[in-house]
Coordinates of N, CA and C in Angstrom, one line a residue:
M29 N -67.9 -16.7 42.3 CA -68.7 -16.2 43.4 C -69.3 -17.3 44.2
T30 N -69.2 -17.3 45.5 CA -69.8 -18.3 46.3 C -71.2 -18.0 46.7
L31 N -71.9 -19.0 47.2 CA -73.3 -18.8 47.7 C -73.4 -17.8 48.8
I32 N -72.4 -17.9 49.7 CA -72.4 -16.9 50.9 C -72.2 -15.5 50.4
E33 N -71.3 -15.3 49.4 CA -71.0 -14.0 48.9 C -72.3 -13.4 48.2
A34 N -73.0 -14.3 47.5 CA -74.2 -13.9 46.8 C -75.3 -13.4 47.8
I35 N -75.5 -14.2 48.8 CA -76.4 -13.9 49.9 C -76.0 -12.6 50.6
L36 N -74.8 -12.4 50.9 CA -74.3 -11.2 51.5 C -74.5 -10.0 50.7
L37 N -74.2 -10.1 49.4 CA -74.5 -8.9 48.5 C -76.0 -8.7 48.3
G38 N -76.8 -9.7 48.4 CA -78.2 -9.5 48.3 C -78.7 -8.8 49.6
V39 N -78.2 -9.2 50.7 CA -78.6 -8.5 52.0 C -78.2 -7.0 51.9
V40 N -77.0 -6.8 51.5 CA -76.5 -5.4 51.4 C -77.4 -4.6 50.5
Q41 N -77.7 -5.1 49.3 CA -78.6 -4.4 48.4 C -80.0 -4.2 49.0
G42 N -80.5 -5.2 49.6 CA -81.8 -5.1 50.2 C -81.9 -4.0 51.3
L43 N -80.8 -3.9 52.1 CA -80.8 -2.9 53.1 C -80.6 -1.5 52.5
T44 N -79.6 -1.4 51.6 CA -79.1 0.0 51.2 C -79.9 0.5 50.0
E45 N -80.7 -0.3 49.4 CA -81.6 0.3 48.3 C -82.6 1.2 48.9
F46 N -83.1 0.9 50.1 CA -84.1 1.7 50.7 C -83.6 2.6 51.8
L47 N -82.7 2.2 52.6 CA -82.1 3.1 53.6 C -81.3 4.1 52.8
P48 N -81.3 5.4 53.3 CA -80.7 6.4 52.5 C -79.2 6.5 52.6
I49 N -78.5 5.3 52.3 CA -77.1 5.2 52.5 C -76.4 4.7 51.3
S50 N -77.1 4.7 50.1 CA -76.5 4.4 48.8 C -76.2 2.9 48.6
S51 N -77.1 2.2 47.9 CA -76.9 0.8 47.6 C -75.7 0.6 46.6
S52 N -75.6 1.5 45.6 CA -74.5 1.4 44.7 C -73.1 1.6 45.4
G53 N -73.1 2.5 46.3 CA -71.8 2.8 47.0 C -71.4 1.5 47.9
H54 N -72.4 0.9 48.5 CA -72.1 -0.2 49.3 C -71.8 -1.5 48.5
L55 N -72.4 -1.6 47.3 CA -72.0 -2.7 46.5 C -70.6 -2.6 46.0
V56 N -70.2 -1.4 45.6 CA -68.8 -1.1 45.2 C -67.9 -1.5 46.4
L57 N -68.2 -1.1 47.6 CA -67.4 -1.3 48.8 C -67.3 -2.8 49.0
M58 N -68.5 -3.5 49.0 CA -68.5 -5.0 49.3 C -67.7 -5.8 48.2
Q59 N -67.9 -5.4 47.0 CA -67.2 -6.1 45.9 C -65.7 -5.9 46.0
H60 N -65.3 -4.7 46.5 CA -63.9 -4.4 46.7 C -63.4 -5.2 47.9
L61 N -64.1 -5.3 49.0 CA -63.7 -6.0 50.2 C -63.6 -7.5 49.9
L62 N -64.6 -8.0 49.1 CA -64.7 -9.5 48.8 C -63.9 -9.9 47.6
E63 N -63.3 -8.8 47.0 CA -62.5 -9.0 45.8 C -63.2 -9.8 44.7
I64 N -64.5 -9.3 44.5 CA -65.3 -9.9 43.4 C -65.1 -9.1 42.1
D65 N -64.6 -9.7 41.1 CA -64.3 -9.0 39.9 C -65.0 -9.6 38.7
R66 N -65.9 -10.4 38.9 CA -66.7 -11.0 37.8 C -68.1 -11.2 38.2
N67 N -69.0 -11.3 37.1 CA -70.4 -11.5 37.4 C -71.1 -10.3 38.0
G68 N -70.4 -9.2 38.0 CA -71.0 -8.0 38.7 C -72.3 -7.6 38.1
N69 N -72.4 -7.5 36.7 CA -73.6 -7.0 36.1 C -74.7 -8.0 36.2
E70 N -74.5 -9.3 36.1 CA -75.5 -10.2 36.3 C -76.1 -10.2 37.7
L71 N -75.3 -10.1 38.7 CA -75.7 -10.0 40.0 C -76.5 -8.8 40.3
E72 N -76.1 -7.7 39.7 CA -76.8 -6.4 39.8 C -78.2 -6.5 39.3
V73 N -78.4 -7.2 38.2 CA -79.8 -7.4 37.7 C -80.6 -8.1 38.7
L74 N -80.1 -9.2 39.2 CA -80.9 -10.1 40.1 C -81.2 -9.4 41.4
V75 N -80.3 -8.7 42.1 CA -80.6 -8.0 43.3 C -81.5 -6.8 43.1
H76 N -81.5 -6.2 42.0 CA -82.4 -5.1 41.7 C -83.8 -5.7 41.5
L77 N -83.9 -6.8 40.9 CA -85.2 -7.5 40.7 C -85.8 -7.8 42.1
G78 N -84.9 -8.2 43.0 CA -85.4 -8.5 44.4 C -85.9 -7.3 45.1
T79 N -85.2 -6.1 45.0 CA -85.7 -4.9 45.7 C -86.9 -4.3 45.0
L80 N -87.0 -4.5 43.7 CA -88.1 -4.0 43.0 C -89.4 -4.8 43.5
A81 N -89.2 -6.1 43.7 CA -90.3 -6.9 44.2 C -90.7 -6.4 45.6
S82 N -89.7 -6.0 46.4 CA -90.0 -5.5 47.7 C -90.9 -4.2 47.7
I83 N -90.7 -3.3 46.8 CA -91.5 -2.1 46.6 C -92.9 -2.5 46.3
L84 N -93.0 -3.5 45.3 CA -94.4 -3.9 44.9 C -95.2 -4.5 46.0
V85 N -94.5 -5.2 46.9 CA -95.2 -5.9 48.0 C -95.6 -4.9 49.1
V86 N -94.6 -4.0 49.5 CA -94.9 -3.1 50.6 C -95.9 -2.0 50.2
F87 N -95.9 -1.6 48.9 CA -96.8 -0.6 48.4 C -97.9 -1.1 47.6
S88 N -98.2 -2.4 47.7 CA -99.2 -3.1 46.9 C -100.6 -2.4 47.0
N89 N -101.0 -2.0 48.2 CA -102.3 -1.3 48.4 C -102.3 0.0 47.7
D90 N -101.2 0.8 47.9 CA -101.2 2.1 47.2 C -101.2 2.0 45.7
I91 N -100.6 0.9 45.2 CA -100.6 0.7 43.7 C -101.9 0.3 43.2
K92 N -102.6 -0.5 44.0 CA -104.0 -1.0 43.7 C -104.9 0.2 43.6
V93 N -104.8 1.1 44.7 CA -105.7 2.2 44.7 C -105.4 3.2 43.6
L94 N -104.1 3.3 43.3 CA -103.7 4.3 42.2 C -104.3 3.8 40.8
F95 N -104.3 2.6 40.6 CA -104.6 2.1 39.3 C -106.1 1.5 39.2
S96 N -106.7 1.5 40.4 CA -108.1 0.9 40.4 C -109.1 1.8 39.6
D97 N -108.8 3.1 39.6 CA -109.7 4.0 38.9 C -108.9 5.1 38.2
L98 N -108.6 4.8 37.0 CA -107.7 5.7 36.3 C -108.5 6.9 35.7
K99 N -109.8 6.9 35.9 CA -110.6 8.0 35.4 C -110.7 9.2 36.3
T100 N -110.2 9.0 37.6 CA -110.3 10.1 38.5 C -109.1 11.1 38.2
K101 N -109.4 12.4 38.3 CA -108.3 13.4 38.0 C -107.2 13.3 39.0
E102 N -107.5 12.9 40.2 CA -106.5 12.8 41.3 C -105.5 11.7 40.9
N103 N -106.0 10.5 40.5 CA -105.1 9.4 40.2 C -104.3 9.7 38.9
Q104 N -105.0 10.3 37.9 CA -104.3 10.7 36.7 C -103.2 11.7 36.9
S105 N -103.4 12.7 37.8 CA -102.4 13.7 38.1 C -101.2 13.1 38.8
Y106 N -101.5 12.1 39.7 CA -100.4 11.5 40.5 C -99.5 10.7 39.6
I107 N -100.2 9.9 38.7 CA -99.4 9.1 37.8 C -98.6 9.9 36.8
F108 N -99.1 11.0 36.4 CA -98.4 12.0 35.5 C -97.2 12.5 36.3
L109 N -97.4 12.9 37.5 CA -96.3 13.5 38.3 C -95.2 12.4 38.5
L110 N -95.6 11.2 38.7 CA -94.6 10.1 38.9 C -93.8 9.9 37.6
F111 N -94.5 10.0 36.5 CA -93.9 9.8 35.2 C -92.9 11.0 34.9
L112 N -93.3 12.2 35.2 CA -92.5 13.4 35.1 C -91.2 13.3 35.9
A113 N -91.4 12.8 37.1 CA -90.3 12.7 38.0 C -89.3 11.7 37.6
S114 N -89.7 10.7 36.8 CA -88.9 9.6 36.4 C -88.0 9.9 35.2
L115 N -88.4 11.0 34.4 CA -87.8 11.3 33.2 C -86.3 11.7 33.3
P116 N -85.9 12.6 34.3 CA -84.5 13.0 34.3 C -83.6 11.8 34.5
A117 N -83.9 10.8 35.4 CA -83.0 9.7 35.6 C -83.0 8.8 34.4
A118 N -84.1 8.6 33.7 CA -84.2 7.8 32.5 C -83.3 8.4 31.4
I119 N -83.4 9.7 31.2 CA -82.6 10.4 30.2 C -81.1 10.3 30.5
A120 N -80.8 10.6 31.8 CA -79.4 10.6 32.2 C -78.8 9.2 32.2
G121 N -79.6 8.2 32.5 CA -79.1 6.8 32.5 C -78.8 6.3 31.2
I122 N -79.6 6.8 30.2 CA -79.4 6.3 28.8 C -78.3 7.1 28.1
W123 N -78.3 8.4 28.2 CA -77.3 9.2 27.5 C -75.9 9.2 28.1
F124 N -75.8 9.0 29.5 CA -74.5 9.1 30.1 C -74.2 7.7 30.8
K125 N -74.8 6.7 30.3 CA -74.6 5.3 30.9 C -73.1 4.9 31.0
D126 N -72.4 5.1 30.0 CA -71.0 4.7 30.0 C -70.2 5.5 31.0
Y127 N -70.5 6.8 31.1 CA -69.8 7.7 32.0 C -70.0 7.2 33.5
F128 N -71.3 7.0 33.8 CA -71.6 6.5 35.2 C -71.0 5.2 35.5
E129 N -70.9 4.3 34.5 CA -70.3 3.0 34.8 C -68.8 3.1 35.1
L130 N -68.2 4.1 34.6 CA -66.8 4.3 34.9 C -66.6 4.8 36.4
L131 N -67.6 5.5 36.9 CA -67.5 6.0 38.3 C -67.5 4.8 39.3
F132 N -68.2 3.7 38.9 CA -68.2 2.5 39.8 C -66.8 1.9 40.0
E133 N -65.9 2.3 39.1 CA -64.5 1.8 39.3 C -63.6 2.7 40.1
D134 N -64.2 3.9 40.4 CA -63.4 4.9 41.1 C -63.8 4.9 42.6
Y135 N -63.0 4.3 43.4 CA -63.3 4.1 44.8 C -63.3 5.5 45.5
F136 N -62.4 6.4 45.1 CA -62.4 7.7 45.7 C -63.6 8.5 45.4
I137 N -64.1 8.4 44.2 CA -65.3 9.2 43.8 C -66.5 8.7 44.7
V138 N -66.6 7.4 44.9 CA -67.7 6.8 45.7 C -67.6 7.4 47.1
S139 N -66.4 7.5 47.7 CA -66.3 7.9 49.0 C -66.7 9.4 49.1
K140 N -66.4 10.2 48.1 CA -66.8 11.6 48.2 C -68.3 11.8 48.0
A141 N -68.9 10.9 47.2 CA -70.3 10.9 46.9 C -71.0 10.5 48.2
L142 N -70.5 9.6 49.0 CA -71.1 9.3 50.3 C -71.0 10.5 51.3
L143 N -70.0 11.2 51.2 CA -69.9 12.5 52.1 C -70.9 13.5 51.6
F144 N -71.2 13.6 50.3 CA -72.2 14.5 49.8 C -73.6 14.1 50.3
T145 N -73.8 12.8 50.2 CA -75.1 12.2 50.7 C -75.3 12.5 52.1
G146 N -74.2 12.3 52.9 CA -74.3 12.6 54.4 C -74.7 14.0 54.7
L147 N -74.1 14.9 54.0 CA -74.4 16.4 54.2 C -75.8 16.7 53.9
I148 N -76.3 16.2 52.8 CA -77.7 16.4 52.4 C -78.7 15.8 53.4
L149 N -78.4 14.6 53.9 CA -79.3 14.0 54.9 C -79.3 14.8 56.2
I150 N -78.1 15.2 56.6 CA -78.0 16.0 57.9 C -78.8 17.3 57.7
S151 N -78.7 17.9 56.6 CA -79.3 19.2 56.4 C -80.8 19.0 56.3
S152 N -81.3 17.8 56.0 CA -82.8 17.6 56.0 C -83.4 17.8 57.3
Y153 N -82.7 17.8 58.4 CA -83.2 18.0 59.7 C -83.9 19.4 59.8
F154 N -83.4 20.4 59.0 CA -83.9 21.7 59.0 C -85.0 22.0 58.0
F155 N -85.4 20.9 57.3 CA -86.5 21.1 56.3 C -87.8 20.7 57.0
K156 N -88.5 21.7 57.4 CA -89.8 21.6 58.1 C -90.9 21.3 57.2
P157 N -91.6 20.2 57.4 CA -92.8 19.8 56.6 C -93.9 20.8 56.7
R158 N -94.6 21.2 55.6 CA -95.7 22.1 55.6 C -96.9 21.5 55.0
N159 N -96.9 20.1 54.9 CA -98.0 19.4 54.3 C -98.4 19.9 52.9
K160 N -97.4 20.2 52.1 CA -97.7 20.6 50.8 C -97.9 19.4 49.9
K161 N -98.6 19.5 48.8 CA -98.8 18.5 47.9 C -97.8 18.5 46.7
H162 N -97.6 17.3 46.1 CA -96.7 17.2 45.0 C -97.3 18.0 43.8
N163 N -96.5 18.7 43.1 CA -96.9 19.4 41.9 C -95.8 19.3 40.8
I164 N -96.0 19.9 39.7 CA -95.1 19.8 38.6 C -93.7 20.2 39.0
I165 N -93.6 21.4 39.7 CA -92.2 21.9 40.0 C -91.5 20.9 41.0
S166 N -92.2 20.5 42.0 CA -91.6 19.6 43.0 C -91.2 18.3 42.4
S167 N -92.1 17.8 41.4 CA -91.8 16.5 40.8 C -90.5 16.6 39.9
I168 N -90.4 17.7 39.2 CA -89.2 17.9 38.3 C -87.9 18.0 39.2
L169 N -88.0 18.7 40.3 CA -86.9 18.8 41.2 C -86.5 17.5 41.8
I170 N -87.5 16.8 42.3 CA -87.2 15.4 42.9 C -86.6 14.5 41.8
G171 N -87.1 14.6 40.6 CA -86.6 13.8 39.5 C -85.1 14.1 39.2
L172 N -84.8 15.4 39.3 CA -83.4 15.8 39.1 C -82.5 15.3 40.1
F173 N -83.0 15.3 41.4 CA -82.2 14.7 42.5 C -82.0 13.2 42.3
Q174 N -83.1 12.6 41.8 CA -83.0 11.1 41.5 C -81.9 10.8 40.4
A175 N -81.9 11.7 39.4 CA -80.9 11.5 38.3 C -79.5 11.7 38.9
L176 N -79.3 12.6 39.8 CA -78.0 12.8 40.4 C -77.6 11.6 41.2
A177 N -78.5 10.8 41.7 CA -78.2 9.6 42.5 C -77.8 8.4 41.7
I178 N -77.7 8.6 40.3 CA -77.1 7.5 39.5 C -75.7 7.4 39.8
T179 N -75.1 8.5 40.3 CA -73.7 8.4 40.7 C -73.5 7.5 41.9
P180 N -72.6 6.5 41.8 CA -72.5 5.6 43.0 C -72.0 6.3 44.2
G181 N -72.7 6.0 45.3 CA -72.3 6.7 46.6 C -73.4 7.8 46.9
I182 N -74.2 8.2 46.0 CA -75.2 9.1 46.3 C -76.5 8.3 46.4
S183 N -77.2 8.5 47.5 CA -78.4 7.7 47.8 C -79.6 8.2 47.0
R184 N -80.3 7.3 46.3 CA -81.5 7.7 45.6 C -82.6 8.1 46.5
S185 N -82.9 7.2 47.5 CA -83.9 7.5 48.4 C -83.6 8.7 49.3
G186 N -82.3 8.9 49.6 CA -81.9 10.0 50.4 C -82.1 11.3 49.7
M187 N -81.7 11.4 48.4 CA -81.8 12.6 47.6 C -83.3 12.9 47.4
T188 N -84.1 12.0 47.0 CA -85.5 12.3 46.6 C -86.3 12.6 47.8
I189 N -86.2 11.9 48.9 CA -86.9 12.2 50.1 C -86.5 13.6 50.7
S190 N -85.2 13.8 50.7 CA -84.7 15.1 51.3 C -85.2 16.3 50.4
C191 N -85.3 16.1 49.1 CA -85.8 17.1 48.2 C -87.3 17.4 48.5
A192 N -88.0 16.3 48.7 CA -89.4 16.5 49.0 C -89.7 17.2 50.3
L193 N -88.9 16.8 51.3 CA -89.0 17.5 52.6 C -88.6 19.0 52.5
L194 N -87.6 19.3 51.6 CA -87.3 20.7 51.4 C -88.4 21.5 50.8
M195 N -89.2 20.8 49.9 CA -90.3 21.4 49.2 C -91.6 21.5 50.2
G196 N -91.4 21.0 51.4 CA -92.5 21.2 52.4 C -93.5 20.0 52.4
I197 N -93.1 18.9 51.7 CA -94.0 17.7 51.7 C -93.7 16.9 52.9
N198 N -94.7 16.3 53.5 CA -94.5 15.6 54.8 C -93.8 14.3 54.5
A199 N -93.2 13.7 55.5 CA -92.3 12.5 55.4 C -93.0 11.3 54.7
K200 N -94.2 11.1 55.2 CA -95.0 9.9 54.7 C -95.2 10.0 53.1
D201 N -95.7 11.2 52.7 CA -96.0 11.4 51.3 C -94.6 11.4 50.5
A202 N -93.6 12.0 51.1 CA -92.3 12.0 50.4 C -91.8 10.6 50.2
A203 N -91.9 9.7 51.2 CA -91.4 8.4 51.0 C -92.2 7.6 50.0
K204 N -93.5 7.7 50.0 CA -94.4 7.0 49.1 C -94.1 7.4 47.7
F205 N -93.9 8.7 47.4 CA -93.6 9.2 46.1 C -92.3 8.7 45.6
S206 N -91.3 8.8 46.6 CA -89.9 8.4 46.2 C -89.9 6.9 45.8
F207 N -90.5 6.0 46.5 CA -90.4 4.6 46.2 C -91.3 4.2 45.0
L208 N -92.4 4.9 44.8 CA -93.2 4.6 43.6 C -92.5 5.0 42.4
M209 N -91.9 6.2 42.4 CA -91.1 6.6 41.3 C -89.9 5.8 41.0
A210 N -89.5 5.0 42.0 CA -88.3 4.1 41.8 C -88.7 2.9 41.0
I211 N -89.9 2.6 40.9 CA -90.3 1.3 40.1 C -89.9 1.4 38.7
P212 N -90.2 2.4 37.9 CA -89.7 2.5 36.5 C -88.2 2.6 36.4
V213 N -87.6 3.4 37.4 CA -86.2 3.6 37.3 C -85.4 2.3 37.5
I214 N -85.8 1.6 38.6 CA -85.1 0.3 38.9 C -85.3 -0.7 37.8
S215 N -86.6 -0.7 37.3 CA -86.9 -1.6 36.2 C -86.1 -1.3 35.0
G216 N -86.0 -0.1 34.6 CA -85.2 0.3 33.4 C -83.7 0.0 33.6
A217 N -83.2 0.4 34.8 CA -81.8 0.1 35.0 C -81.4 -1.4 35.0
G218 N -82.3 -2.2 35.5 CA -82.1 -3.6 35.5 C -82.2 -4.2 34.1
F219 N -83.1 -3.6 33.3 CA -83.3 -4.1 31.9 C -82.1 -3.8 31.1
L220 N -81.6 -2.5 31.2 CA -80.4 -2.1 30.4 C -79.2 -3.0 30.8
T221 N -79.0 -3.2 32.1 CA -77.9 -4.0 32.6 C -78.0 -5.5 32.1
F222 N -79.3 -6.0 32.0 CA -79.5 -7.3 31.5 C -79.2 -7.4 30.1
I223 N -79.6 -6.4 29.3 CA -79.2 -6.4 27.9 C -77.7 -6.4 27.6
D224 N -77.0 -5.6 28.5 CA -75.6 -5.6 28.3 C -74.9 -6.9 28.6
S225 N -75.4 -7.7 29.6 CA -74.7 -8.9 30.1 C -75.4 -10.1 29.6
Y226 N -76.4 -10.0 28.8 CA -77.3 -11.2 28.4 C -76.4 -12.3 27.8
N227 N -75.5 -12.0 26.9 CA -74.7 -13.1 26.3 C -73.7 -13.7 27.2
N228 N -73.4 -13.0 28.4 CA -72.4 -13.5 29.3 C -73.0 -13.9 30.6
F229 N -74.3 -14.2 30.6 CA -75.0 -14.5 31.9 C -74.6 -15.9 32.3
S230 N -73.7 -16.0 33.4 CA -73.2 -17.3 33.7 C -73.3 -17.6 35.2
I231 N -74.1 -16.9 35.9 CA -74.3 -17.2 37.4 C -75.1 -18.4 37.5
P232 N -74.7 -19.4 38.3 CA -75.5 -20.6 38.6 C -76.8 -20.3 39.2
I233 N -77.8 -21.1 38.9 CA -79.2 -20.8 39.3 C -79.3 -20.7 40.8
S234 N -78.6 -21.5 41.5 CA -78.7 -21.5 43.0 C -78.1 -20.2 43.6
I235 N -77.0 -19.8 43.0 CA -76.4 -18.5 43.5 C -77.2 -17.3 43.1
G236 N -77.7 -17.3 41.9 CA -78.6 -16.2 41.5 C -79.9 -16.1 42.3
F237 N -80.5 -17.2 42.5 CA -81.7 -17.3 43.3 C -81.5 -16.8 44.7
A238 N -80.4 -17.2 45.3 CA -80.0 -16.8 46.7 C -79.9 -15.3 46.8
A239 N -79.2 -14.7 45.8 CA -79.0 -13.2 45.8 C -80.4 -12.5 45.6
L240 N -81.2 -13.0 44.7 CA -82.5 -12.4 44.5 C -83.4 -12.5 45.7
L241 N -83.5 -13.7 46.3 CA -84.3 -13.9 47.5 C -83.9 -13.1 48.7
S242 N -82.6 -13.1 48.9 CA -82.1 -12.3 50.1 C -82.3 -10.8 49.9
S243 N -82.1 -10.3 48.7 CA -82.4 -8.9 48.5 C -83.9 -8.5 48.7
F244 N -84.7 -9.5 48.2 CA -86.2 -9.2 48.4 C -86.6 -9.2 49.8
L245 N -86.2 -10.3 50.6 CA -86.7 -10.4 52.0 C -86.1 -9.3 52.8
I246 N -84.8 -9.0 52.7 CA -84.2 -7.9 53.5 C -84.8 -6.5 53.0
G247 N -85.1 -6.4 51.7 CA -85.7 -5.2 51.2 C -87.0 -4.9 51.8
V248 N -87.9 -5.9 52.0 CA -89.2 -5.7 52.6 C -89.0 -5.2 54.0
L249 N -88.1 -5.8 54.8 CA -87.9 -5.5 56.2 C -87.3 -4.0 56.3
A250 N -86.4 -3.7 55.4 CA -85.7 -2.4 55.5 C -86.7 -1.3 55.1
L251 N -87.5 -1.6 54.1 CA -88.5 -0.6 53.6 C -89.5 -0.3 54.7
K252 N -90.0 -1.3 55.3 CA -91.0 -1.1 56.4 C -90.4 -0.4 57.6
W253 N -89.1 -0.7 57.9 CA -88.5 -0.1 59.0 C -88.2 1.4 58.7
L254 N -87.8 1.7 57.5 CA -87.5 3.1 57.1 C -88.8 3.9 57.2
L255 N -89.9 3.4 56.7 CA -91.2 4.1 56.8 C -91.5 4.5 58.2
N256 N -91.3 3.6 59.1 CA -91.6 3.8 60.5 C -90.6 4.8 61.1
W257 N -89.3 4.7 60.7 CA -88.2 5.6 61.2 C -88.5 7.0 60.7
L258 N -89.0 7.2 59.5 CA -89.3 8.5 59.0 C -90.4 9.2 59.8
G259 N -91.3 8.4 60.3 CA -92.4 9.0 61.1 C -91.9 9.6 62.5
K260 N -90.7 9.2 62.9 CA -90.1 9.6 64.1 C -89.2 10.8 63.9
G261 N -89.0 11.3 62.7 CA -88.2 12.5 62.4 C -86.8 12.3 62.6
K262 N -86.3 11.1 62.3 CA -84.8 10.8 62.6 C -84.1 10.5 61.3
F263 N -84.7 10.9 60.2 CA -84.1 10.7 58.8 C -82.7 11.1 58.7
H264 N -82.3 12.3 59.4 CA -81.0 12.9 59.3 C -79.9 12.0 59.9
Y265 N -80.3 11.1 60.8 CA -79.3 10.3 61.5 C -78.5 9.5 60.5
F266 N -79.1 9.1 59.4 CA -78.4 8.3 58.4 C -77.2 9.1 57.8
G267 N -77.3 10.4 57.8 CA -76.2 11.3 57.3 C -74.9 11.1 58.0
I268 N -75.0 10.9 59.3 CA -73.8 10.7 60.1 C -73.1 9.4 59.7
Y269 N -73.9 8.3 59.4 CA -73.3 7.1 59.0 C -72.6 7.3 57.6
C270 N -73.3 8.0 56.7 CA -72.7 8.1 55.4 C -71.4 8.9 55.4
I271 N -71.3 9.9 56.3 CA -70.1 10.7 56.4 C -69.0 9.9 57.0
L272 N -69.3 9.1 58.0 CA -68.2 8.3 58.6 C -67.7 7.2 57.6
L273 N -68.7 6.6 56.9 CA -68.2 5.6 55.9 C -67.4 6.2 54.8
G274 N -67.9 7.4 54.3 CA -67.1 8.1 53.3 C -65.7 8.4 53.7
L275 N -65.5 8.9 54.9 CA -64.2 9.2 55.5 C -63.4 8.0 55.6
L276 N -64.0 6.9 56.1 CA -63.2 5.6 56.2 C -62.8 5.1 54.9
M277 N -63.6 5.2 53.8 CA -63.2 4.8 52.5 C -62.1 5.6 51.9
M278 N -62.1 6.9 52.3 CA -61.1 7.8 51.8 C -59.7 7.5 52.3
I279 N -59.6 7.1 53.6 CA -58.3 6.8 54.2 C -57.8 5.4 54.0
N280 N -58.7 4.6 53.4 CA -58.2 3.2 53.1 C -57.9 3.0 51.7

């Protein structure tokens, strides 16, 4: 893998981890186009660390507020709901890990998953926010949608934010909850991948650092841009892109 390829994949990860267009689907596509058939797991660990750092930076104030006073019932409740929402993906990721890894090798499955993501995103246009608060039921449903997004081609942010909008939660709160609940999921996925590839970790430091840094910097920009875009009520526009990309992948 070259330095340029590492930077390019980091940029793709940084953009697509937060924009609701599926980072896993795009990484499969880019590795296919660039004919990268080695170091995939190691690179995945590094670019996920980069996007994880992006979340910690962009939502640093929210995280500080959340953990500054753990004695308040409001903070305790919110942390519990985040934990509850993270469970389905954690369970699915551990129990069905080998199955989901096989899907990354199926180009056609990824294309169909992108079509599914596109349909969900477009349908979110009809989900009218009613300023409802997160509760146990909404958290479980959002968590189930996040677990579904382990499938490459299905967007994690697209599924979780769309589900929250369906439950009547406003876009700002939906995005905040979606990305805060991503912290343990991304951390866990990166850790499991690292454990699997620990003995074969062979990416040069310069290439690894380039991938990590590019995913972090682009991730910060993409996340801030998405939060602003959500406020304009144009979330469903991403669905058109996903459908077009899915169709293009199916015919190639």
